[in-house]
Short mmCIF file of C-alpha atoms and ligand atoms in Angstrom, two decimals:
data_model
loop_
_atom_site.label_atom_id
_atom_site.label_comp_id
_atom_site.label_asym_id
_atom_site.label_seq_id
_atom_site.Cartn_x
_atom_site.Cartn_y
_atom_site.Cartn_z
CA MET A 1 115.00 84.53 28.03
CA HIS A 2 111.98 82.46 27.11
CA PRO A 3 110.57 83.58 23.71
CA LEU A 4 107.05 83.77 25.17
CA LEU A 5 108.27 86.15 27.87
CA ASN A 6 110.08 88.18 25.27
CA ILE A 7 106.82 88.76 23.38
CA ALA A 8 105.03 89.66 26.61
CA ILE A 9 107.70 92.26 27.37
CA LYS A 10 107.54 93.67 23.87
CA ALA A 11 103.74 93.93 24.09
CA SER A 12 103.84 95.55 27.54
CA ARG A 13 106.34 98.18 26.40
CA ALA A 14 104.23 98.96 23.32
CA ALA A 15 101.17 99.40 25.54
CA GLY A 16 103.27 101.58 27.85
CA CYS A 17 104.06 103.88 24.92
CA VAL A 18 100.34 104.30 24.18
CA ILE A 19 99.66 105.11 27.84
CA ILE A 20 102.48 107.64 28.14
CA LYS A 21 101.48 109.31 24.85
CA TYR A 22 98.06 110.15 26.27
CA MET A 23 99.18 111.10 29.75
CA ASP A 24 99.10 114.84 29.16
CA ARG A 25 95.89 114.66 27.14
CA VAL A 26 93.59 112.99 29.61
CA ASP A 27 91.08 115.84 29.50
CA GLY A 28 90.32 115.19 25.82
CA LEU A 29 89.74 111.45 26.24
CA THR A 30 86.43 109.72 25.74
CA ILE A 31 85.66 107.94 28.99
CA THR A 32 82.83 105.47 29.40
CA SER A 33 81.52 103.75 32.48
CA LYS A 34 81.35 99.93 32.49
CA GLY A 35 79.63 99.85 35.86
CA ARG A 36 79.67 101.60 39.21
CA ASN A 37 83.08 103.26 39.66
CA ASP A 38 84.40 101.28 36.69
CA TYR A 39 85.70 103.41 33.86
CA VAL A 40 87.35 102.69 30.55
CA SER A 41 88.98 105.14 28.18
CA GLU A 42 90.25 104.95 24.61
CA VAL A 43 93.73 104.57 26.13
CA ASP A 44 92.78 101.25 27.74
CA ARG A 45 91.35 100.10 24.41
CA GLN A 46 94.26 101.26 22.27
CA ALA A 47 96.82 99.77 24.62
CA GLU A 48 94.92 96.48 24.57
CA THR A 49 94.71 96.49 20.76
CA GLU A 50 98.46 97.00 20.59
CA ILE A 51 99.16 94.12 22.99
CA ILE A 52 96.84 91.76 21.12
CA ARG A 53 98.35 92.76 17.76
CA ILE A 54 101.86 91.86 18.96
CA ILE A 55 100.80 88.58 20.56
CA ARG A 56 98.68 87.53 17.59
CA LYS A 57 101.53 88.24 15.19
CA ALA A 58 103.86 85.93 17.12
CA TYR A 59 101.32 83.34 18.26
CA PRO A 60 98.21 83.50 16.05
CA GLN A 61 96.77 80.30 17.52
CA HIS A 62 96.86 81.31 21.19
CA GLY A 63 93.73 82.20 23.13
CA ILE A 64 93.35 85.62 24.68
CA LEU A 65 91.42 86.84 27.73
CA ALA A 66 91.71 90.61 27.76
CA GLU A 67 89.88 92.96 30.10
CA GLU A 68 88.34 95.25 27.51
CA SER A 69 87.59 92.77 24.71
CA GLY A 70 86.85 89.67 26.79
CA PRO A 71 87.70 86.12 25.72
CA GLY A 72 88.90 85.65 22.12
CA LYS A 73 86.59 83.96 19.65
CA GLU A 74 86.61 80.24 20.35
CA ASP A 75 86.02 79.26 16.74
CA GLY A 76 87.92 75.97 16.98
CA THR A 77 91.05 77.30 15.28
CA LEU A 78 92.70 78.41 18.52
CA ASP A 79 95.01 76.26 20.61
CA PRO A 80 93.04 75.73 23.84
CA ASP A 81 96.26 75.05 25.78
CA TYR A 82 97.53 78.64 25.70
CA THR A 83 95.73 81.70 27.05
CA TRP A 84 97.14 85.20 27.44
CA ILE A 85 95.54 87.17 30.26
CA ILE A 86 95.80 90.89 29.68
CA ASP A 87 95.11 94.05 31.63
CA PRO A 88 96.24 96.83 29.28
CA LEU A 89 96.02 99.53 31.94
CA ASP A 90 95.69 98.52 35.57
CA GLY A 91 94.88 101.62 37.58
CA THR A 92 92.63 103.41 35.10
CA THR A 93 91.16 105.70 37.77
CA ASN A 94 94.67 106.78 38.78
CA PHE A 95 95.60 107.36 35.14
CA LEU A 96 92.53 109.49 34.50
CA HIS A 97 93.41 111.64 37.50
CA GLY A 98 97.08 111.98 36.66
CA PHE A 99 97.92 109.98 39.79
CA PRO A 100 101.20 108.28 38.87
CA GLN A 101 100.49 104.66 39.74
CA PHE A 102 99.36 102.37 36.94
CA ALA A 103 100.74 99.45 34.96
CA VAL A 104 100.36 96.98 32.13
CA SER A 105 99.83 93.37 33.20
CA ILE A 106 100.28 90.36 30.92
CA ALA A 107 100.33 86.67 31.89
CA LEU A 108 100.43 83.46 29.91
CA VAL A 109 98.67 80.34 31.13
CA HIS A 110 99.57 76.97 29.61
CA LYS A 111 97.25 74.04 30.35
CA GLY A 112 95.92 75.86 33.37
CA VAL A 113 99.36 76.72 34.80
CA LEU A 114 100.76 80.26 34.98
CA GLU A 115 103.95 80.21 32.92
CA GLN A 116 104.98 83.77 32.06
CA ALA A 117 104.33 87.14 33.69
CA VAL A 118 105.05 90.78 33.04
CA VAL A 119 103.98 93.82 35.02
CA TYR A 120 105.28 97.04 33.53
CA ASP A 121 105.11 100.54 35.03
CA PRO A 122 105.66 102.78 32.00
CA LEU A 123 106.11 105.99 34.00
CA ALA A 124 108.88 104.69 36.22
CA ASN A 125 110.10 102.37 33.44
CA GLU A 126 110.05 99.50 35.93
CA LEU A 127 109.71 96.04 34.48
CA PHE A 128 108.80 93.05 36.64
CA THR A 129 109.01 89.64 34.94
CA ALA A 130 108.90 85.94 35.73
CA SER A 131 108.94 82.60 33.94
CA ARG A 132 107.80 79.60 35.95
CA GLY A 133 110.80 77.81 37.43
CA SER A 134 113.28 80.51 36.45
CA GLY A 135 112.80 83.10 39.18
CA ALA A 136 111.48 86.66 39.11
CA PHE A 137 113.27 89.78 37.93
CA PHE A 138 113.01 93.51 38.49
CA ASN A 139 114.67 95.37 35.60
CA ASP A 140 116.88 92.34 34.93
CA LYS A 141 117.89 91.88 38.58
CA ARG A 142 116.68 88.88 40.55
CA MET A 143 113.96 89.90 43.03
CA ARG A 144 112.80 88.33 46.27
CA VAL A 145 109.90 88.94 48.61
CA SER A 146 110.70 90.72 51.88
CA LYS A 147 112.11 88.94 54.90
CA ALA A 148 109.62 90.44 57.36
CA LYS A 149 108.95 88.04 60.23
CA GLN A 150 105.76 89.48 61.68
CA LEU A 151 103.03 92.04 61.12
CA GLU A 152 104.58 94.39 63.63
CA GLY A 153 106.70 96.76 61.57
CA ALA A 154 105.33 95.45 58.26
CA LEU A 155 104.08 97.64 55.40
CA LEU A 156 101.05 96.14 53.67
CA GLY A 157 99.22 96.98 50.48
CA THR A 158 95.52 96.58 49.89
CA GLY A 159 92.69 97.53 47.57
CA PHE A 160 89.29 98.88 48.58
CA PRO A 161 86.18 97.02 47.41
CA PHE A 162 84.90 100.15 45.68
CA LYS A 163 83.05 98.51 42.78
CA GLU A 164 81.21 95.78 44.66
CA HIS A 165 79.94 97.05 48.00
CA ARG A 166 78.63 93.77 49.41
CA TYR A 167 81.69 93.14 51.58
CA VAL A 168 82.51 96.69 52.66
CA ASP A 169 81.82 95.98 56.33
CA ASN A 170 83.89 92.78 56.31
CA TYR A 171 86.67 94.71 54.61
CA LEU A 172 86.62 97.58 57.07
CA GLN A 173 86.92 95.15 59.97
CA MET A 174 89.90 93.47 58.28
CA PHE A 175 91.42 96.87 57.64
CA LYS A 176 91.05 97.96 61.24
CA SER A 177 92.58 94.78 62.58
CA LEU A 178 95.58 94.97 60.23
CA MET A 179 96.04 98.71 60.64
CA LEU A 180 96.38 98.22 64.38
CA GLN A 181 98.97 95.46 63.96
CA THR A 182 101.25 96.86 61.23
CA ALA A 183 103.49 99.83 60.47
CA GLY A 184 101.16 100.99 57.71
CA ILE A 185 98.79 100.13 54.90
CA ARG A 186 98.92 101.61 51.39
CA ARG A 187 96.10 101.74 48.85
CA ALA A 188 97.94 102.81 45.72
CA GLY A 189 95.28 101.85 43.14
CA SER A 190 96.87 99.28 40.84
CA ALA A 191 96.57 95.71 42.07
CA ALA A 192 99.02 94.43 39.45
CA LEU A 193 101.65 96.87 40.67
CA ASP A 194 100.84 96.14 44.33
CA LEU A 195 101.57 92.46 43.67
CA ALA A 196 104.80 93.35 41.86
CA TYR A 197 105.76 95.43 44.90
CA VAL A 198 105.21 92.42 47.15
CA ALA A 199 107.39 90.37 44.80
CA CYS A 200 110.26 92.85 45.02
CA GLY A 201 109.91 93.48 48.76
CA ARG A 202 108.64 97.07 48.70
CA LEU A 203 105.50 95.77 50.37
CA ASP A 204 105.64 92.98 52.94
CA GLY A 205 102.18 91.72 52.08
CA PHE A 206 98.89 92.50 50.37
CA TRP A 207 95.26 91.49 50.46
CA GLU A 208 92.20 92.45 48.39
CA ILE A 209 88.65 91.30 47.78
CA GLY A 210 87.13 90.78 44.33
CA LEU A 211 89.99 91.03 41.85
CA LYS A 212 89.71 89.76 38.27
CA PRO A 213 92.09 87.31 36.55
CA TRP A 214 93.69 90.15 34.53
CA ASP A 215 94.40 92.14 37.71
CA LEU A 216 96.27 89.37 39.45
CA SER A 217 97.53 86.56 37.18
CA ALA A 218 100.87 88.14 36.27
CA GLY A 219 101.45 89.44 39.80
CA ALA A 220 100.72 86.00 41.26
CA LEU A 221 103.51 84.37 39.25
CA LEU A 222 105.89 87.19 40.14
CA ILE A 223 105.26 86.53 43.84
CA LYS A 224 105.64 82.77 43.58
CA GLU A 225 108.86 83.04 41.59
CA ALA A 226 110.16 85.61 44.08
CA GLY A 227 109.75 83.05 46.86
CA GLY A 228 106.42 84.31 48.18
CA VAL A 229 103.03 82.75 48.80
CA ILE A 230 99.68 83.82 47.34
CA THR A 231 96.39 82.23 48.31
CA ASP A 232 92.67 82.85 48.61
CA PHE A 233 91.29 83.88 52.01
CA ASN A 234 91.29 80.28 53.26
CA GLY A 235 94.87 79.61 52.26
CA GLY A 236 93.77 77.71 49.14
CA ALA A 237 95.00 77.87 45.55
CA ASP A 238 91.70 79.01 44.02
CA TYR A 239 92.51 82.72 44.25
CA ILE A 240 92.27 83.51 40.52
CA ARG A 241 88.71 82.23 40.24
CA LYS A 242 87.60 83.70 43.58
CA GLY A 243 89.48 86.98 43.15
CA ASN A 244 90.23 87.19 46.87
CA VAL A 245 93.95 87.22 47.58
CA VAL A 246 96.36 87.23 50.50
CA CYS A 247 100.09 87.24 49.81
CA GLY A 248 103.55 87.93 51.13
CA ASN A 249 106.41 85.79 52.33
CA HIS A 250 105.09 82.64 54.02
CA ARG A 251 105.01 84.22 57.51
CA ILE A 252 103.26 87.41 56.44
CA GLN A 253 100.77 85.56 54.22
CA GLN A 254 99.88 83.37 57.21
CA ALA A 255 99.65 86.34 59.55
CA ILE A 256 97.31 88.29 57.24
CA GLN A 257 95.19 85.20 56.64
CA GLN A 258 94.81 84.72 60.39
CA ALA A 259 94.04 88.39 60.98
CA ILE A 260 91.22 88.52 58.42
CA HIS A 261 89.76 85.12 59.27
CA PRO A 262 87.32 86.35 61.96
CA PHE A 263 85.69 88.67 59.41
CA LEU A 264 84.93 86.14 56.69
CA THR A 265 81.27 85.41 55.99
CA PRO A 266 79.65 82.90 53.60
CA GLY A 267 80.73 83.66 50.02
CA LEU A 268 83.81 85.56 51.12
CA ASP A 269 86.62 83.05 51.01
C1 IPD B 301 91.61 98.00 39.29
C2 IPD B 301 92.88 98.20 40.10
C3 IPD B 301 92.56 98.47 41.55
C4 IPD B 301 91.71 97.38 42.14
C5 IPD B 301 90.46 97.15 41.31
C6 IPD B 301 90.82 96.87 39.87
P1 IPD B 301 91.53 98.68 36.68
O1 IPD B 301 91.90 97.69 37.94
O2 IPD B 301 93.69 97.06 40.04
O3 IPD B 301 93.72 98.56 42.33
O4 IPD B 301 91.34 97.75 43.45
O5 IPD B 301 89.73 96.08 41.84
O6 IPD B 301 89.66 96.68 39.11
O7 IPD B 301 90.02 98.70 36.60
O8 IPD B 301 92.11 99.98 36.96
O9 IPD B 301 92.15 97.92 35.55
CA1 CA B 302 92.78 95.95 36.53
CA1 CA B 303 92.35 97.78 33.35
#
């Protein structure tokens, strides 16, 4: 296993321990709001601190972009080629409600290319990993995206645009169109885990508006290494910056992209 991936796994498991430790004590947690429908608790912060501690110990020169603490200090001592992208707890709202769907997401970008990825579900003890060029793994077993050929019969995942309401109407039109063409749509509440589920074939495809780099970087590499395709709404590669993603095996990615196309408006691509 690549040493960088090894550190990412170690960090994700340590964060998982923090998350599990607090699971039965959610009522006593200090919760603050970062914005509309956007909450953060001391669990998110502690899990993030733990991840950063482990990464810094192994790779003190690497840059870090973590959800709760933002970009690391660019004081000239850091190696600009390496950046770790961290979501210490993806699915905070679920966690705070005791809804058992949340994960740790850690990716490493080298010179702008996604190289390593871990998504870890600490409750189910499910570990999804990938190193670029070496395939994707689910608890040490090779994983592949589903073989679904068409939307008919497919199970899709999605996320609701609940923080930024600008595109709610576009989204609802997309949702209606896809709901009428598929076997079902799930909104489980952790984008990182949704993407991992596409990578291992539990979901045939997924789309969401307005994700952040820490929600989707690790999941994106999982999907690519599992033989899938992930793009922005126009089929382009700029999905991390735009935050709008469509993914699945190549047929399903194409089919979702076509289905949502009529509902795109300027700025939503
Ligand atoms: C959220 C989850 C959710 C997605 C949101 C994300 P958080 O992450 O991934 O599924 O719909 O857009 O912000 O805030 O729980 O880390
Ligand atoms: Ca997140
Ligand atoms: Ca988070």
